[in-house]
């Protein structure tokens, strides 16, 4: 006969190490693997639904994009209004840091539905933040069911977050480190106990996600091959990074201004998201490449010949589109969109400095602008290396650190700030 007490007792034994086991491997690993398998399955299902919904909405062309995005924003806003506000990335960071890692799964239906509508209709945010919240709260729920406490509980939540992030980016090491580094740029060591659970869950998630969506090996974005042309290429990386940092500051303070403006309107969430959709649809009507979060669009700009005037217009209005998407209540993540803007900026700079390798210019800008906004320099290096195939770490490291050290003291994700700062 099933006994809940006995069942929980057996589950608690997961963290014990058998005396007859001569290896570091112990029964806790099975729990981390299980969380990763669940996270990978959730991510795979989410991605398949997102692809089908995106394909369906892509039939809207020309002026039809404007009412489509406005109505998508309205519907997503109504979902949030009636089902509940799932919060944003700063809420996740706050709960991990100050609420012992507790993420509420009750908000998942709202996040799941609203983010699918926002992303599939063409909002300039990606699925990474929704997946991190959904899989992280699932890990939190599993920890609660197993009555885990303290660091064991928080580590399982972080492992869930890492499984969702890794599934999308296909980078287990980078995804694991990101799930720690996003919590606080200075105090990553506080969460170091979670790095192995996060890495194990990430590997399990990656395998499941790859099987579900038939993910291939190799880089996601097809950059021209890079060969070291000078031992001083890192200097060019720093110089390009300095330009990217300037625009990282522009983006951060543009979102602050828009946040203040939206708050002054005192519109309900559904009206605000409807208005945001109208603006985003209008921008996408005139510059179609500003639509969507950039996953496929990065390859498009890399393979197509574009004029400098077009690239400048695309860069300016993409930054504006991301800022409007973030501040008007649309749900999603901004990491891939920031990578897109960095790639466009790199192409612009390469136009003025054609002697510098185009891949060096674009990857340096991608690393710097993301590290500046998210304050995740180490994971940015690993993620970009995996996504672009740029395996020469020295330039990308210098660019990422430049973006990090020159980021604003008041972080874009406000809950990253330490209490003593």
CSV table of C-alpha atoms in Angstrom, one decimal:
chain,number,residue,atom,x,y,z
A,1,UNK,CA,0.0,0.0,0.0
A,2,UNK,CA,1.3,3.5,-0.9
A,3,UNK,CA,2.5,5.5,2.0
A,4,UNK,CA,3.3,9.2,1.5
A,5,UNK,CA,5.5,9.3,4.5
A,6,UNK,CA,7.6,6.4,3.3
A,7,UNK,CA,7.7,7.8,-0.2
A,8,UNK,CA,9.1,11.2,1.1
A,9,UNK,CA,11.6,9.4,3.3
A,10,UNK,CA,12.9,7.5,0.3
A,11,UNK,CA,13.1,10.7,-1.7
A,12,UNK,CA,15.0,12.5,1.0
A,13,UNK,CA,17.6,9.8,0.9
A,14,UNK,CA,18.5,11.1,-2.6
A,15,UNK,CA,20.9,13.6,-1.0
A,16,UNK,CA,22.7,10.9,1.0
A,17,UNK,CA,25.8,9.1,-0.3
A,18,UNK,CA,26.0,5.4,-0.1
A,19,UNK,CA,29.1,4.1,1.7
A,20,UNK,CA,29.5,1.4,-0.9
A,21,UNK,CA,29.6,3.9,-3.7
A,22,UNK,CA,33.3,4.7,-4.5
A,23,UNK,CA,32.4,7.6,-6.8
A,24,UNK,CA,31.4,11.2,-6.4
A,25,UNK,CA,28.2,10.3,-8.3
A,26,UNK,CA,25.3,9.9,-5.8
A,27,UNK,CA,21.6,9.6,-5.8
A,28,UNK,CA,21.0,13.4,-5.9
A,29,UNK,CA,22.1,13.3,-9.5
A,30,UNK,CA,18.9,11.4,-10.5
A,31,UNK,CA,16.9,14.3,-9.1
A,32,UNK,CA,18.8,16.8,-11.1
A,33,UNK,CA,18.5,14.7,-14.2
A,34,UNK,CA,14.7,14.3,-13.6
A,35,UNK,CA,14.4,18.1,-13.4
A,36,UNK,CA,16.4,18.5,-16.6
A,37,UNK,CA,14.2,16.0,-18.4
A,38,UNK,CA,11.1,17.7,-17.3
A,39,UNK,CA,12.5,21.1,-18.3
A,40,UNK,CA,13.6,19.9,-21.7
A,41,UNK,CA,10.2,18.3,-22.3
A,42,UNK,CA,8.5,21.6,-21.4
A,43,UNK,CA,10.9,23.6,-23.6
A,44,UNK,CA,10.4,21.2,-26.5
A,45,UNK,CA,6.6,21.4,-26.3
A,46,UNK,CA,6.7,25.2,-26.0
A,47,UNK,CA,9.0,25.6,-29.0
A,48,UNK,CA,6.9,23.4,-31.2
A,49,UNK,CA,3.7,25.3,-30.3
A,50,UNK,CA,5.6,28.6,-30.8
A,51,UNK,CA,6.8,27.5,-34.3
A,52,UNK,CA,3.3,26.5,-35.4
A,53,UNK,CA,1.7,29.7,-34.0
A,54,UNK,CA,4.4,31.8,-35.6
A,55,UNK,CA,3.9,30.1,-39.0
A,56,UNK,CA,0.2,30.7,-38.7
A,57,UNK,CA,0.6,34.4,-37.9
A,58,UNK,CA,3.3,34.9,-40.6
A,59,UNK,CA,0.5,34.9,-43.2
A,60,UNK,CA,-0.2,38.5,-42.2
A,61,UNK,CA,1.7,40.7,-44.6
A,62,UNK,CA,2.0,44.4,-45.2
A,63,UNK,CA,-0.5,46.5,-43.4
A,64,UNK,CA,-2.1,43.4,-41.9
A,65,UNK,CA,0.8,43.2,-39.5
A,66,UNK,CA,-0.5,46.3,-37.6
A,67,UNK,CA,-3.9,45.0,-36.6
A,68,UNK,CA,-2.5,41.5,-36.0
A,69,UNK,CA,0.1,42.8,-33.4
A,70,UNK,CA,-2.4,45.2,-31.8
A,71,UNK,CA,-5.0,42.4,-31.3
A,72,UNK,CA,-2.3,40.0,-30.1
A,73,UNK,CA,-1.2,42.5,-27.5
A,74,UNK,CA,-4.8,43.1,-26.5
A,75,UNK,CA,-5.5,39.3,-26.1
A,76,UNK,CA,-2.2,38.7,-24.2
A,77,UNK,CA,-3.1,41.7,-21.9
A,78,UNK,CA,-6.6,40.3,-21.2
A,79,UNK,CA,-5.0,36.9,-20.4
A,80,UNK,CA,-2.7,38.6,-17.9
A,81,UNK,CA,-5.5,40.8,-16.5
A,82,UNK,CA,-7.9,37.9,-15.9
A,83,UNK,CA,-5.5,34.9,-15.2
A,84,UNK,CA,-2.8,36.8,-13.3
A,85,UNK,CA,0.4,38.8,-13.9
A,86,UNK,CA,3.3,36.3,-14.3
A,87,UNK,CA,5.9,39.0,-13.6
A,88,UNK,CA,9.2,39.6,-15.5
A,89,UNK,CA,12.8,38.6,-15.2
A,90,UNK,CA,13.4,41.0,-12.3
A,91,UNK,CA,10.8,39.1,-10.3
A,92,UNK,CA,12.6,35.8,-10.9
A,93,UNK,CA,15.9,37.3,-9.8
A,94,UNK,CA,14.3,38.8,-6.7
A,95,UNK,CA,12.7,35.5,-5.6
A,96,UNK,CA,15.8,33.5,-6.1
A,97,UNK,CA,18.0,36.0,-4.1
A,98,UNK,CA,15.6,37.1,-1.4
A,99,UNK,CA,12.8,34.5,-1.1
A,100,UNK,CA,15.0,31.3,-0.9
A,101,UNK,CA,14.4,30.3,-4.5
A,102,UNK,CA,10.7,30.1,-4.4
A,103,UNK,CA,9.0,30.6,-7.8
A,104,UNK,CA,5.2,30.2,-8.0
A,105,UNK,CA,4.0,27.8,-10.7
A,106,UNK,CA,0.5,29.3,-10.4
A,107,UNK,CA,1.7,32.0,-12.8
A,108,UNK,CA,2.8,29.6,-15.5
A,109,UNK,CA,-0.5,29.4,-17.5
A,110,UNK,CA,-0.5,33.2,-17.8
A,111,UNK,CA,3.1,33.4,-18.8
A,112,UNK,CA,2.7,30.4,-21.2
A,113,UNK,CA,-0.2,31.8,-23.1
A,114,UNK,CA,0.7,35.5,-23.1
A,115,UNK,CA,4.3,35.0,-24.1
A,116,UNK,CA,3.3,32.7,-27.0
A,117,UNK,CA,1.0,35.4,-28.4
A,118,UNK,CA,3.6,38.1,-27.9
A,119,UNK,CA,6.5,36.2,-29.5
A,120,UNK,CA,4.6,34.5,-32.3
A,121,UNK,CA,2.9,37.7,-33.5
A,122,UNK,CA,6.3,39.4,-33.9
A,123,UNK,CA,7.2,41.1,-30.6
A,124,UNK,CA,10.9,42.0,-30.2
A,125,UNK,CA,11.4,39.6,-27.3
A,126,UNK,CA,12.4,35.9,-27.3
A,127,UNK,CA,11.2,32.8,-25.5
A,128,UNK,CA,14.2,32.6,-23.1
A,129,UNK,CA,12.6,34.5,-20.2
A,130,UNK,CA,9.3,32.6,-20.3
A,131,UNK,CA,11.1,29.3,-20.5
A,132,UNK,CA,13.3,30.2,-17.5
A,133,UNK,CA,10.3,31.1,-15.4
A,134,UNK,CA,8.2,28.1,-16.3
A,135,UNK,CA,11.0,25.5,-15.9
A,136,UNK,CA,12.4,27.3,-12.8
A,137,UNK,CA,9.0,27.3,-11.1
A,138,UNK,CA,8.6,23.6,-12.1
A,139,UNK,CA,11.9,22.9,-10.3
A,140,UNK,CA,10.7,24.9,-7.3
A,141,UNK,CA,7.4,22.9,-7.3
A,142,UNK,CA,9.3,19.6,-7.4
A,143,UNK,CA,11.5,20.8,-4.5
A,144,UNK,CA,8.4,21.7,-2.5
A,145,UNK,CA,6.8,18.3,-3.2
A,146,UNK,CA,10.0,16.7,-1.9
A,147,UNK,CA,10.1,19.0,1.1
A,148,UNK,CA,13.6,20.2,0.3
A,149,UNK,CA,14.9,23.0,2.4
A,150,UNK,CA,17.5,25.8,2.2
A,151,UNK,CA,20.2,25.5,-0.5
A,152,UNK,CA,18.9,22.2,-1.8
A,153,UNK,CA,15.6,23.8,-2.6
A,154,UNK,CA,17.2,26.9,-4.2
A,155,UNK,CA,19.6,24.8,-6.2
A,156,UNK,CA,16.7,22.7,-7.6
A,157,UNK,CA,15.0,25.9,-8.7
A,158,UNK,CA,18.2,27.2,-10.4
A,159,UNK,CA,18.6,23.8,-12.0
A,160,UNK,CA,15.1,24.2,-13.5
A,161,UNK,CA,16.0,27.6,-14.7
A,162,UNK,CA,19.2,26.4,-16.4
A,163,UNK,CA,17.3,23.5,-18.1
A,164,UNK,CA,14.9,25.9,-19.8
A,165,UNK,CA,17.7,28.4,-20.8
A,166,UNK,CA,20.0,25.7,-22.1
A,167,UNK,CA,17.3,24.0,-24.2
A,168,UNK,CA,16.8,27.2,-26.2
A,169,UNK,CA,20.5,28.1,-26.6
A,170,UNK,CA,21.9,24.6,-26.9
A,171,UNK,CA,24.8,25.5,-24.6
A,172,UNK,CA,24.8,23.5,-21.3
A,173,UNK,CA,27.8,25.2,-19.8
A,174,UNK,CA,26.8,28.7,-20.8
A,175,UNK,CA,23.2,28.1,-19.8
A,176,UNK,CA,24.2,26.8,-16.4
A,177,UNK,CA,26.5,29.7,-15.7
A,178,UNK,CA,23.9,32.2,-16.9
A,179,UNK,CA,21.3,30.9,-14.5
A,180,UNK,CA,23.8,31.8,-11.7
A,181,UNK,CA,25.3,35.0,-13.2
A,182,UNK,CA,22.0,36.7,-13.9
A,183,UNK,CA,21.2,36.6,-10.2
A,184,UNK,CA,24.0,38.9,-9.3
A,185,UNK,CA,27.1,39.9,-11.3
A,186,UNK,CA,29.4,40.3,-8.2
A,187,UNK,CA,28.2,37.5,-5.9
A,188,UNK,CA,28.0,34.5,-8.2
A,189,UNK,CA,30.0,32.5,-5.6
A,190,UNK,CA,26.9,32.7,-3.3
A,191,UNK,CA,25.1,30.4,-5.7
A,192,UNK,CA,28.1,28.2,-6.6
A,193,UNK,CA,26.6,25.2,-4.9
A,194,UNK,CA,24.0,25.1,-7.6
A,195,UNK,CA,26.4,25.0,-10.5
A,196,UNK,CA,26.6,21.2,-10.7
A,197,UNK,CA,22.9,20.6,-10.3
A,198,UNK,CA,22.4,23.3,-13.0
A,199,UNK,CA,24.9,21.7,-15.3
A,200,UNK,CA,23.5,18.2,-14.9
A,201,UNK,CA,19.9,19.4,-15.5
A,202,UNK,CA,21.1,21.4,-18.5
A,203,UNK,CA,22.7,18.3,-20.1
A,204,UNK,CA,19.6,16.3,-19.6
A,205,UNK,CA,17.4,19.1,-20.9
A,206,UNK,CA,19.6,19.6,-24.0
A,207,UNK,CA,19.3,15.9,-24.9
A,208,UNK,CA,15.5,15.8,-24.6
A,209,UNK,CA,15.0,19.2,-26.4
A,210,UNK,CA,17.3,18.1,-29.2
A,211,UNK,CA,15.2,14.8,-29.7
A,212,UNK,CA,11.9,16.6,-29.6
A,213,UNK,CA,12.7,19.4,-32.0
A,214,UNK,CA,15.3,17.5,-34.1
A,215,UNK,CA,18.0,19.9,-33.1
A,216,UNK,CA,21.3,19.5,-35.0
A,217,UNK,CA,24.8,20.1,-33.9
A,218,UNK,CA,26.9,23.1,-34.7
A,219,UNK,CA,26.4,26.9,-34.4
A,220,UNK,CA,22.9,28.4,-34.7
A,221,UNK,CA,24.1,31.5,-36.7
A,222,UNK,CA,26.3,31.2,-39.7
A,223,UNK,CA,29.0,33.8,-39.4
A,224,UNK,CA,31.8,33.9,-41.9
A,225,UNK,CA,34.8,32.0,-40.7
A,226,UNK,CA,37.3,33.9,-38.5
A,227,UNK,CA,41.0,33.5,-38.6
A,228,UNK,CA,43.4,35.4,-36.3
A,229,UNK,CA,44.9,38.0,-38.5
A,230,UNK,CA,46.8,39.9,-35.8
A,231,UNK,CA,47.8,39.2,-32.2
A,232,UNK,CA,46.2,42.6,-31.5
A,233,UNK,CA,42.7,41.6,-32.6
A,234,UNK,CA,41.6,42.0,-29.0
A,235,UNK,CA,42.3,45.8,-29.4
A,236,UNK,CA,39.8,46.0,-32.2
A,237,UNK,CA,37.4,43.9,-30.1
A,238,UNK,CA,37.6,46.5,-27.3
A,239,UNK,CA,37.2,49.4,-29.6
A,240,UNK,CA,34.1,47.9,-31.2
A,241,UNK,CA,32.8,47.0,-27.7
A,242,UNK,CA,33.2,50.7,-26.6
A,243,UNK,CA,30.8,51.7,-29.4
A,244,UNK,CA,28.4,48.9,-28.4
A,245,UNK,CA,28.5,50.0,-24.8
A,246,UNK,CA,27.3,53.5,-25.7
A,247,UNK,CA,24.2,52.0,-27.4
A,248,UNK,CA,23.7,49.7,-24.4
A,249,UNK,CA,23.4,52.8,-22.3
A,250,UNK,CA,21.0,54.3,-24.8
A,251,UNK,CA,18.8,51.2,-24.6
A,252,UNK,CA,18.8,51.1,-20.8
A,253,UNK,CA,17.9,54.7,-20.4
A,254,UNK,CA,15.4,54.6,-23.3
A,255,UNK,CA,13.5,51.9,-21.4
A,256,UNK,CA,13.6,53.9,-18.3
A,257,UNK,CA,12.0,56.9,-20.1
A,258,UNK,CA,9.4,54.7,-21.8
A,259,UNK,CA,8.6,53.0,-18.5
A,260,UNK,CA,8.0,56.4,-16.9
A,261,UNK,CA,5.8,57.4,-19.9
A,262,UNK,CA,3.7,54.3,-19.8
A,263,UNK,CA,3.1,54.6,-16.1
A,264,UNK,CA,2.0,58.2,-16.5
A,265,UNK,CA,-0.7,57.0,-18.9
A,266,UNK,CA,-2.2,54.8,-16.1
A,267,UNK,CA,-3.7,52.5,-18.8
A,268,UNK,CA,-4.8,49.0,-17.8
A,269,UNK,CA,-2.4,46.2,-18.9
A,270,UNK,CA,-4.5,45.2,-21.9
A,271,UNK,CA,-4.8,48.8,-23.2
A,272,UNK,CA,-1.1,49.3,-22.8
A,273,UNK,CA,-0.2,46.1,-24.6
A,274,UNK,CA,-2.7,47.0,-27.4
A,275,UNK,CA,-1.1,50.4,-27.8
A,276,UNK,CA,2.3,48.8,-27.8
A,277,UNK,CA,1.2,46.4,-30.5
A,278,UNK,CA,0.0,49.2,-32.7
A,279,UNK,CA,3.4,50.9,-32.5
A,280,UNK,CA,5.3,47.7,-33.0
A,281,UNK,CA,3.1,46.7,-36.0
A,282,UNK,CA,3.7,50.1,-37.6
A,283,UNK,CA,7.5,49.8,-37.2
A,284,UNK,CA,7.3,46.3,-38.6
A,285,UNK,CA,5.2,47.5,-41.6
A,286,UNK,CA,8.0,49.9,-42.7
A,287,UNK,CA,11.0,47.7,-41.6
A,288,UNK,CA,9.9,44.0,-41.6
A,289,UNK,CA,13.2,42.8,-40.1
A,290,UNK,CA,12.4,44.5,-36.8
A,291,UNK,CA,9.6,42.0,-36.3
A,292,UNK,CA,10.3,38.9,-34.3
A,293,UNK,CA,13.1,38.4,-31.8
A,294,UNK,CA,16.0,37.8,-34.2
A,295,UNK,CA,16.6,34.1,-34.0
A,296,UNK,CA,16.2,33.6,-37.8
A,297,UNK,CA,16.8,37.3,-38.7
A,298,UNK,CA,20.5,37.2,-37.7
A,299,UNK,CA,21.2,34.7,-40.4
A,300,UNK,CA,19.2,36.9,-42.8
A,301,UNK,CA,21.3,40.0,-42.2
A,302,UNK,CA,24.5,38.0,-42.4
A,303,UNK,CA,23.7,36.5,-45.8
A,304,UNK,CA,22.0,39.5,-47.5
A,305,UNK,CA,23.8,42.5,-48.9
A,306,UNK,CA,22.3,45.6,-47.2
A,307,UNK,CA,23.0,49.3,-47.7
A,308,UNK,CA,24.5,51.3,-44.8
A,309,UNK,CA,21.3,53.4,-44.8
A,310,UNK,CA,19.2,50.3,-44.3
A,311,UNK,CA,21.4,48.9,-41.6
A,312,UNK,CA,21.4,52.2,-39.6
A,313,UNK,CA,17.6,52.4,-39.9
A,314,UNK,CA,17.2,48.8,-38.8
A,315,UNK,CA,19.5,49.3,-35.9
A,316,UNK,CA,17.7,52.4,-34.6
A,317,UNK,CA,14.2,51.0,-34.9
A,318,UNK,CA,15.1,47.6,-33.6
A,319,UNK,CA,16.4,49.2,-30.4
A,320,UNK,CA,13.2,51.2,-30.2
A,321,UNK,CA,11.1,48.1,-30.9
A,322,UNK,CA,12.8,46.1,-28.1
A,323,UNK,CA,12.3,49.0,-25.6
A,324,UNK,CA,8.6,49.4,-26.5
A,325,UNK,CA,8.1,45.6,-26.3
A,326,UNK,CA,9.7,45.5,-22.8
A,327,UNK,CA,8.0,48.5,-21.4
A,328,UNK,CA,4.5,48.1,-22.8
A,329,UNK,CA,3.9,44.8,-20.9
A,330,UNK,CA,4.7,42.3,-23.7
A,331,UNK,CA,6.2,39.1,-22.4
A,332,UNK,CA,9.5,37.6,-23.4
A,333,UNK,CA,13.3,37.8,-23.1
A,334,UNK,CA,15.7,40.4,-24.5
A,335,UNK,CA,18.9,38.4,-24.8
A,336,UNK,CA,18.5,37.2,-28.5
A,337,UNK,CA,17.1,40.6,-29.5
A,338,UNK,CA,20.2,42.3,-28.0
A,339,UNK,CA,22.4,39.9,-29.9
A,340,UNK,CA,20.6,40.9,-33.1
A,341,UNK,CA,21.2,44.6,-32.5
A,342,UNK,CA,24.8,43.8,-31.7
A,343,UNK,CA,25.2,42.0,-35.0
A,344,UNK,CA,23.6,44.9,-37.0
A,345,UNK,CA,25.9,47.4,-35.2
A,346,UNK,CA,28.9,45.2,-36.1
A,347,UNK,CA,27.9,45.2,-39.8
A,348,UNK,CA,27.6,49.0,-39.6
A,349,UNK,CA,31.0,49.4,-38.1
A,350,UNK,CA,32.5,47.0,-40.6
A,351,UNK,CA,31.2,49.2,-43.4
A,352,UNK,CA,33.4,52.0,-42.1
A,353,UNK,CA,36.3,49.8,-41.2
A,354,UNK,CA,36.3,47.1,-43.9
A,355,UNK,CA,39.8,46.0,-43.1
A,356,UNK,CA,38.7,44.4,-39.9
A,357,UNK,CA,37.2,40.9,-40.0
A,358,UNK,CA,33.4,41.2,-40.2
A,359,UNK,CA,32.9,38.3,-37.7
A,360,UNK,CA,35.2,39.9,-35.2
A,361,UNK,CA,33.3,43.2,-35.5
A,362,UNK,CA,29.8,41.6,-35.1
A,363,UNK,CA,30.6,39.2,-32.3
A,364,UNK,CA,32.4,41.8,-30.3
A,365,UNK,CA,29.4,44.1,-30.5
A,366,UNK,CA,27.0,41.3,-29.6
A,367,UNK,CA,29.1,40.4,-26.6
A,368,UNK,CA,29.5,43.9,-25.3
A,369,UNK,CA,25.9,45.1,-25.6
A,370,UNK,CA,24.6,42.0,-23.9
A,371,UNK,CA,27.1,42.1,-21.1
A,372,UNK,CA,26.4,45.8,-20.6
A,373,UNK,CA,22.6,45.3,-20.3
A,374,UNK,CA,22.5,41.9,-18.5
A,375,UNK,CA,25.7,42.0,-16.5
A,376,UNK,CA,26.6,38.4,-17.4
A,377,UNK,CA,30.1,38.6,-18.9
A,378,UNK,CA,31.2,35.0,-18.4
A,379,UNK,CA,28.1,33.3,-19.7
A,380,UNK,CA,27.9,35.7,-22.6
A,381,UNK,CA,31.3,34.5,-23.7
A,382,UNK,CA,30.3,30.8,-23.6
A,383,UNK,CA,26.9,31.4,-25.2
A,384,UNK,CA,28.2,33.4,-28.1
A,385,UNK,CA,31.0,30.9,-28.7
A,386,UNK,CA,28.4,28.1,-29.0
A,387,UNK,CA,25.9,30.1,-31.0
A,388,UNK,CA,28.3,31.6,-33.5
A,389,UNK,CA,31.1,29.0,-33.8
A,390,UNK,CA,33.6,31.8,-32.7
A,391,UNK,CA,36.0,29.6,-30.8
A,392,UNK,CA,38.8,32.1,-30.4
A,393,UNK,CA,38.1,33.3,-26.9
A,394,UNK,CA,40.5,36.2,-26.5
A,395,UNK,CA,38.7,38.9,-28.5
A,396,UNK,CA,35.2,37.9,-27.3
A,397,UNK,CA,36.4,37.9,-23.7
A,398,UNK,CA,37.9,41.4,-24.0
A,399,UNK,CA,34.6,42.6,-25.6
A,400,UNK,CA,32.4,41.0,-23.0
A,401,UNK,CA,34.4,42.4,-20.1
A,402,UNK,CA,34.4,45.8,-21.6
A,403,UNK,CA,30.6,45.8,-21.8
A,404,UNK,CA,30.4,44.5,-18.2
A,405,UNK,CA,32.8,47.0,-16.6
A,406,UNK,CA,31.4,50.0,-18.4
A,407,UNK,CA,27.7,49.1,-17.7
A,408,UNK,CA,25.7,51.6,-15.6
A,409,UNK,CA,26.0,51.3,-11.9
A,410,UNK,CA,22.2,51.2,-11.7
A,411,UNK,CA,21.5,47.9,-13.5
A,412,UNK,CA,18.9,47.3,-16.1
A,413,UNK,CA,17.4,44.4,-14.1
A,414,UNK,CA,16.9,46.4,-10.9
A,415,UNK,CA,16.8,43.3,-8.6
A,416,UNK,CA,20.4,42.5,-9.5
A,417,UNK,CA,21.5,45.3,-7.3
A,418,UNK,CA,22.9,44.3,-3.9
A,419,UNK,CA,21.2,45.7,-0.8
A,420,UNK,CA,24.5,47.4,0.2
A,421,UNK,CA,24.9,49.1,-3.2
